[in-house]
């Protein structure tokens, strides 16, 4: 029975979750950009609610960006502190990869069917975080284009290249 603690502080709202035996419990911060004040109490609340001790967690899953620089620093510090204190490994995942999986699930495709997904998040001015993944719903999405920061013209060029190669 694998128990995972997930921490996402990459966006304006932070969230945490515990997964055990295919059951998922989660908390979302009630305030915008209140990560430092909210993330540890939310984790403790989940641990208390589920009766799980931190030492029983098999891994900490941490969203490693892209996203809010300050939020990512807070999430990293919390994950590293818990990891070091309880000797728990950390698994890093990309917020763009999470978007790809969410898009796959929302598409209604059956698991086992490959789907190429382009993910994009606004960074600042005319810059965007961009990546491409192949997802089949059965395992972690496979990276086709690594997470990067780029401009809109470059993203359109990637999409145009994909359209002509299909």
mmCIF file of C-alpha atoms in Angstrom:
data_model
loop_
_atom_site.group_PDB
_atom_site.id
_atom_site.type_symbol
_atom_site.label_atom_id
_atom_site.label_comp_id
_atom_site.label_asym_id
_atom_site.label_seq_id
_atom_site.Cartn_x
_atom_site.Cartn_y
_atom_site.Cartn_z
ATOM 1 C CA UNK A 1 0.000 0.000 0.000
ATOM 2 C CA UNK A 2 1.680 3.188 -1.271
ATOM 3 C CA UNK A 3 1.041 6.470 0.516
ATOM 4 C CA UNK A 4 1.902 9.722 -1.261
ATOM 5 C CA UNK A 5 1.831 13.283 0.017
ATOM 6 C CA UNK A 6 1.509 15.835 -2.798
ATOM 7 C CA UNK A 7 2.356 19.533 -2.514
ATOM 8 C CA UNK A 8 1.499 22.097 -5.214
ATOM 9 C CA UNK A 9 2.555 25.677 -4.556
ATOM 10 C CA UNK A 10 3.246 26.640 -8.188
ATOM 11 C CA UNK A 11 0.079 28.733 -8.672
ATOM 12 C CA UNK A 12 -1.679 31.535 -6.799
ATOM 13 C CA UNK A 13 -3.643 28.964 -4.774
ATOM 14 C CA UNK A 14 -1.710 26.151 -3.098
ATOM 15 C CA UNK A 15 -2.991 22.654 -2.532
ATOM 16 C CA UNK A 16 -1.936 19.444 -0.825
ATOM 17 C CA UNK A 17 -3.206 15.885 -1.101
ATOM 18 C CA UNK A 18 -2.685 12.442 0.380
ATOM 19 C CA UNK A 19 -3.231 9.342 -1.718
ATOM 20 C CA UNK A 20 -3.502 5.889 -0.159
ATOM 21 C CA UNK A 21 -5.190 2.727 -1.464
ATOM 22 C CA UNK A 22 -6.677 4.631 -4.437
ATOM 23 C CA UNK A 23 -8.280 7.095 -2.024
ATOM 24 C CA UNK A 24 -7.467 10.759 -2.384
ATOM 25 C CA UNK A 25 -7.999 13.499 0.188
ATOM 26 C CA UNK A 26 -6.993 17.073 -0.554
ATOM 27 C CA UNK A 27 -7.011 20.612 0.749
ATOM 28 C CA UNK A 28 -6.899 23.871 -1.167
ATOM 29 C CA UNK A 29 -5.763 27.150 0.320
ATOM 30 C CA UNK A 30 -8.663 29.502 1.009
ATOM 31 C CA UNK A 31 -6.529 32.555 0.179
ATOM 32 C CA UNK A 32 -4.507 33.735 -2.781
ATOM 33 C CA UNK A 33 -0.717 33.701 -2.270
ATOM 34 C CA UNK A 34 -0.977 32.505 1.341
ATOM 35 C CA UNK A 35 1.267 29.484 0.773
ATOM 36 C CA UNK A 36 3.647 30.134 3.657
ATOM 37 C CA UNK A 37 0.790 30.393 6.151
ATOM 38 C CA UNK A 38 -1.428 27.644 4.727
ATOM 39 C CA UNK A 39 0.641 24.737 3.391
ATOM 40 C CA UNK A 40 1.876 23.180 6.668
ATOM 41 C CA UNK A 41 -1.499 23.451 8.483
ATOM 42 C CA UNK A 42 -3.202 21.875 5.441
ATOM 43 C CA UNK A 43 -0.713 18.981 5.489
ATOM 44 C CA UNK A 44 -1.213 18.483 9.227
ATOM 45 C CA UNK A 45 -4.997 18.579 8.765
ATOM 46 C CA UNK A 46 -4.819 15.829 6.131
ATOM 47 C CA UNK A 47 -2.521 13.691 8.245
ATOM 48 C CA UNK A 48 -4.845 14.078 11.242
ATOM 49 C CA UNK A 49 -7.973 13.359 9.183
ATOM 50 C CA UNK A 50 -6.538 10.210 7.600
ATOM 51 C CA UNK A 51 -4.723 8.967 10.703
ATOM 52 C CA UNK A 52 -1.526 8.707 8.667
ATOM 53 C CA UNK A 53 1.774 9.549 10.343
ATOM 54 C CA UNK A 54 4.379 11.443 8.313
ATOM 55 C CA UNK A 55 6.813 8.556 8.799
ATOM 56 C CA UNK A 56 4.294 6.283 6.994
ATOM 57 C CA UNK A 57 4.382 8.389 3.813
ATOM 58 C CA UNK A 58 6.313 6.576 1.057
ATOM 59 C CA UNK A 59 7.131 9.673 -1.038
ATOM 60 C CA UNK A 60 6.468 13.376 -1.259
ATOM 61 C CA UNK A 61 5.307 14.489 -4.693
ATOM 62 C CA UNK A 62 6.252 18.101 -5.307
ATOM 63 C CA UNK A 63 5.264 20.307 -8.233
ATOM 64 C CA UNK A 64 8.577 21.753 -9.382
ATOM 65 C CA UNK A 65 7.237 24.370 -11.785
ATOM 66 C CA UNK A 66 7.024 26.248 -13.891
ATOM 67 C CA UNK A 67 5.048 28.674 -11.827
ATOM 68 C CA UNK A 68 5.267 31.342 -9.159
ATOM 69 C CA UNK A 69 8.900 31.724 -8.085
ATOM 70 C CA UNK A 70 8.032 32.508 -4.469
ATOM 71 C CA UNK A 71 5.410 29.745 -4.327
ATOM 72 C CA UNK A 72 7.868 27.203 -5.711
ATOM 73 C CA UNK A 73 10.499 28.231 -3.142
ATOM 74 C CA UNK A 74 7.965 27.723 -0.336
ATOM 75 C CA UNK A 75 6.868 24.322 -1.674
ATOM 76 C CA UNK A 76 10.459 23.207 -2.155
ATOM 77 C CA UNK A 77 11.420 24.267 1.360
ATOM 78 C CA UNK A 78 8.442 22.431 2.876
ATOM 79 C CA UNK A 79 9.049 19.279 0.807
ATOM 80 C CA UNK A 80 12.770 19.263 1.607
ATOM 81 C CA UNK A 81 12.169 19.864 5.303
ATOM 82 C CA UNK A 82 9.632 17.050 5.574
ATOM 83 C CA UNK A 83 11.796 14.793 3.414
ATOM 84 C CA UNK A 84 14.911 15.392 5.469
ATOM 85 C CA UNK A 85 13.126 15.180 8.822
ATOM 86 C CA UNK A 86 11.277 11.944 8.075
ATOM 87 C CA UNK A 87 13.708 10.396 5.549
ATOM 88 C CA UNK A 88 11.121 10.379 2.731
ATOM 89 C CA UNK A 89 12.093 10.614 -0.955
ATOM 90 C CA UNK A 90 10.828 13.475 -3.118
ATOM 91 C CA UNK A 91 9.319 12.977 -6.574
ATOM 92 C CA UNK A 92 9.308 16.138 -8.693
ATOM 93 C CA UNK A 93 6.649 16.694 -11.358
ATOM 94 C CA UNK A 94 6.142 19.497 -13.838
ATOM 95 C CA UNK A 95 3.056 21.677 -13.670
ATOM 96 C CA UNK A 96 2.938 21.485 -17.491
ATOM 97 C CA UNK A 97 2.923 17.682 -17.287
ATOM 98 C CA UNK A 98 0.006 17.910 -14.846
ATOM 99 C CA UNK A 99 -1.839 20.101 -17.358
ATOM 100 C CA UNK A 100 -1.208 17.494 -20.063
ATOM 101 C CA UNK A 101 -2.660 14.703 -17.894
ATOM 102 C CA UNK A 102 -5.668 16.850 -16.944
ATOM 103 C CA UNK A 103 -6.294 17.591 -20.627
ATOM 104 C CA UNK A 104 -6.039 13.882 -21.482
ATOM 105 C CA UNK A 105 -8.551 12.982 -18.769
ATOM 106 C CA UNK A 106 -10.903 15.811 -19.826
ATOM 107 C CA UNK A 107 -10.741 14.708 -23.475
ATOM 108 C CA UNK A 108 -12.695 11.549 -22.744
ATOM 109 C CA UNK A 109 -10.134 9.365 -24.544
ATOM 110 C CA UNK A 110 -9.803 5.794 -23.395
ATOM 111 C CA UNK A 111 -6.654 4.783 -21.566
ATOM 112 C CA UNK A 112 -4.151 3.170 -23.895
ATOM 113 C CA UNK A 113 -4.810 5.620 -26.724
ATOM 114 C CA UNK A 114 -1.816 7.887 -27.405
ATOM 115 C CA UNK A 115 -2.560 11.579 -27.489
ATOM 116 C CA UNK A 116 -0.120 14.442 -28.147
ATOM 117 C CA UNK A 117 -0.777 17.391 -25.861
ATOM 118 C CA UNK A 118 0.733 20.861 -26.054
ATOM 119 C CA UNK A 119 0.675 22.731 -22.753
ATOM 120 C CA UNK A 120 1.126 26.442 -22.254
ATOM 121 C CA UNK A 121 0.975 28.872 -19.327
ATOM 122 C CA UNK A 122 1.456 32.618 -19.468
ATOM 123 C CA UNK A 123 4.741 33.682 -17.833
ATOM 124 C CA UNK A 124 5.022 37.425 -18.408
ATOM 125 C CA UNK A 125 4.492 39.900 -21.256
ATOM 126 C CA UNK A 126 4.930 37.868 -24.478
ATOM 127 C CA UNK A 127 6.586 34.898 -22.787
ATOM 128 C CA UNK A 128 4.981 31.549 -22.093
ATOM 129 C CA UNK A 129 5.926 28.306 -20.388
ATOM 130 C CA UNK A 130 5.510 25.633 -23.049
ATOM 131 C CA UNK A 131 5.952 21.872 -23.412
ATOM 132 C CA UNK A 132 4.553 18.930 -25.337
ATOM 133 C CA UNK A 133 3.721 15.476 -24.004
ATOM 134 C CA UNK A 134 2.455 12.170 -25.308
ATOM 135 C CA UNK A 135 -0.078 10.665 -22.921
ATOM 136 C CA UNK A 136 -1.979 7.391 -23.012
ATOM 137 C CA UNK A 137 -3.513 7.581 -19.539
ATOM 138 C CA UNK A 138 -1.686 4.490 -18.278
ATOM 139 C CA UNK A 139 1.653 5.903 -17.133
ATOM 140 C CA UNK A 140 3.231 9.308 -16.666
ATOM 141 C CA UNK A 141 2.991 11.475 -19.778
ATOM 142 C CA UNK A 142 6.129 11.168 -21.934
ATOM 143 C CA UNK A 143 7.888 14.460 -22.680
ATOM 144 C CA UNK A 144 8.200 15.326 -26.384
ATOM 145 C CA UNK A 145 9.273 18.955 -25.986
ATOM 146 C CA UNK A 146 10.931 19.846 -22.665
ATOM 147 C CA UNK A 147 9.449 22.536 -20.443
ATOM 148 C CA UNK A 148 10.745 25.881 -21.678
ATOM 149 C CA UNK A 149 10.004 29.566 -21.696
ATOM 150 C CA UNK A 150 9.348 30.928 -25.158
ATOM 151 C CA UNK A 151 7.369 33.490 -27.137
ATOM 152 C CA UNK A 152 4.047 33.078 -28.927
ATOM 153 C CA UNK A 153 5.665 32.918 -32.394
ATOM 154 C CA UNK A 154 7.811 29.938 -31.364
ATOM 155 C CA UNK A 155 4.791 28.123 -29.948
ATOM 156 C CA UNK A 156 2.882 28.692 -33.188
ATOM 157 C CA UNK A 157 5.892 27.349 -35.134
ATOM 158 C CA UNK A 158 5.848 24.160 -33.004
ATOM 159 C CA UNK A 159 2.122 23.743 -33.619
ATOM 160 C CA UNK A 160 2.545 24.381 -37.349
ATOM 161 C CA UNK A 161 5.355 21.810 -37.536
ATOM 162 C CA UNK A 162 3.167 19.262 -35.720
ATOM 163 C CA UNK A 163 0.205 19.932 -38.001
ATOM 164 C CA UNK A 164 2.308 19.409 -41.163
ATOM 165 C CA UNK A 165 3.915 16.224 -39.821
ATOM 166 C CA UNK A 166 0.533 14.607 -39.018
#
